[in-house]
Amino acid sequence: MQKSTISQIPYIDLKSQHASLKSELLSAIGGVIDDAYFILGEQVAEFEGKFAQLCGVDYAIGVNSGTDALIFALKALGIRSGDEVITAPNSFVASATCIRVLGAKPVFVDVGDDYNIDPSKIPAAITPKTKAIIPVHLTGRPCNMEAIVGIAQENGIAVVEDAAQAILAEYQGKPVGSWGTVGCFSLHPLKNLGTCGDGGMIVTNDAELSEKLKVMRNIGLRTRDDCVMWSHNSRLDTLQAAILLVKLRYLQQWTQQRRANADYYQTHLAGIPQIQIPPEREGEKCVYHTFVIQVERREELRQFLSNRGIGTAIHYPVPIHLSTAGKELGYAEGSFPVTEQQSRRILSLPIYPGLTVDQLEQVCENIKSFYQT
Ligand SMILES: *Cc1c(COP(=O)(O)O)cnc(C)c1O
């Protein structure tokens, strides 16, 4: 079948998502301006309540970003200089930033074929200094939380889930964010539930931790006049919360579309020997923040697709331990062979809700034709 070779399929399309919601968003924004309750207005509490419900937990606390969510979570658990925290080296850098900015040491554990931390390799990384594990649900695929929580309990250490990419993902029917001591989410515009600016959420079932986190995000103020600790100012804006309440109505539908798009790719890219795609395994509900395949001749394929108007991305080309900032951690090329090999082969395909079947077909046909030539 001969399709037009001139297509325009961007890697991501935020403009059309917002265009379709514009009147609803403007009305929500207008409401906040009329009330002029810009800091910790009622929309923040309403969004926190709905978000907690979505994650199947008792408490949700809105903060300024996913990075701050991770930093506060670790800080509230008492992580500090001299401690070690285990995470994966193939994540977005913030998964390690949150550890290091508290003076603690990120200890990396290599990942498996599914891009998530390999639980079988965690025990060997645990020392008397280990205080927490940060499993990252990368690409929107849940980590094996049963194994990870089991290891953490045996060793008396906390689990802080980095669920920045994974809102609504589930492991064995239980939402991510509800498995660990604390769960952290990002509301960055590019995430599955993204706002029109920065934002993040922390979720937990621990009432005491929740109270502490609310004080921590609010400059240490328990009440207007009672400062109980030195802390940052990192609150989710009322404006962002109002925007998120609009977008929340569409999240299930968007997630379904991401899953349907992934299903299309799984079916139509199967059987190409130069491509590997991790399957969705028993017990996993993936929400496909990204759809990451592993390919041969990646740079050539990327250029080929780009020439045909198809955008792709790489999440992430440089593993954290090999980044400029990460060099001080003492790892080197070869420290994490699976992560490093994947970093040279991974390619993220367009997966955003709103892609048409015709567009998905064009992506698949072009990939096939690349490997046939
Ligand atoms: C986006 C992201 C973060 C950081 O979230 P921000 O809101 O951008 O600060 C942390 N971890 C992972 C895995 C992410 O994808």
XYZ file of C-alpha atoms in Angstrom, residues 3 8 11 34 46 58 62 65 71 80 88-89 158 194 250 252 274 278 280 309-310 326 362 373:
24
model
C 0.866 6.166 1.485
C 3.265 15.726 9.762
C 6.468 13.646 18.607
C -12.357 36.591 40.091
C -10.270 19.805 45.787
C -5.689 8.754 51.965
C 0.336 19.482 45.906
C 7.143 20.150 40.715
C 12.999 15.952 47.498
C 20.339 13.177 54.851
C 17.802 3.281 38.488
C 20.470 4.973 36.315
C 11.436 3.016 52.884
C 0.142 17.960 32.761
C -10.213 13.656 30.490
C -9.161 8.229 31.868
C 15.504 -5.245 14.042
C 8.838 -5.016 25.871
C 2.848 -5.681 28.801
C 7.710 14.421 8.991
C 7.606 11.946 11.864
C 26.856 12.190 37.733
C 2.132 5.903 8.687
C 15.629 -1.016 2.104
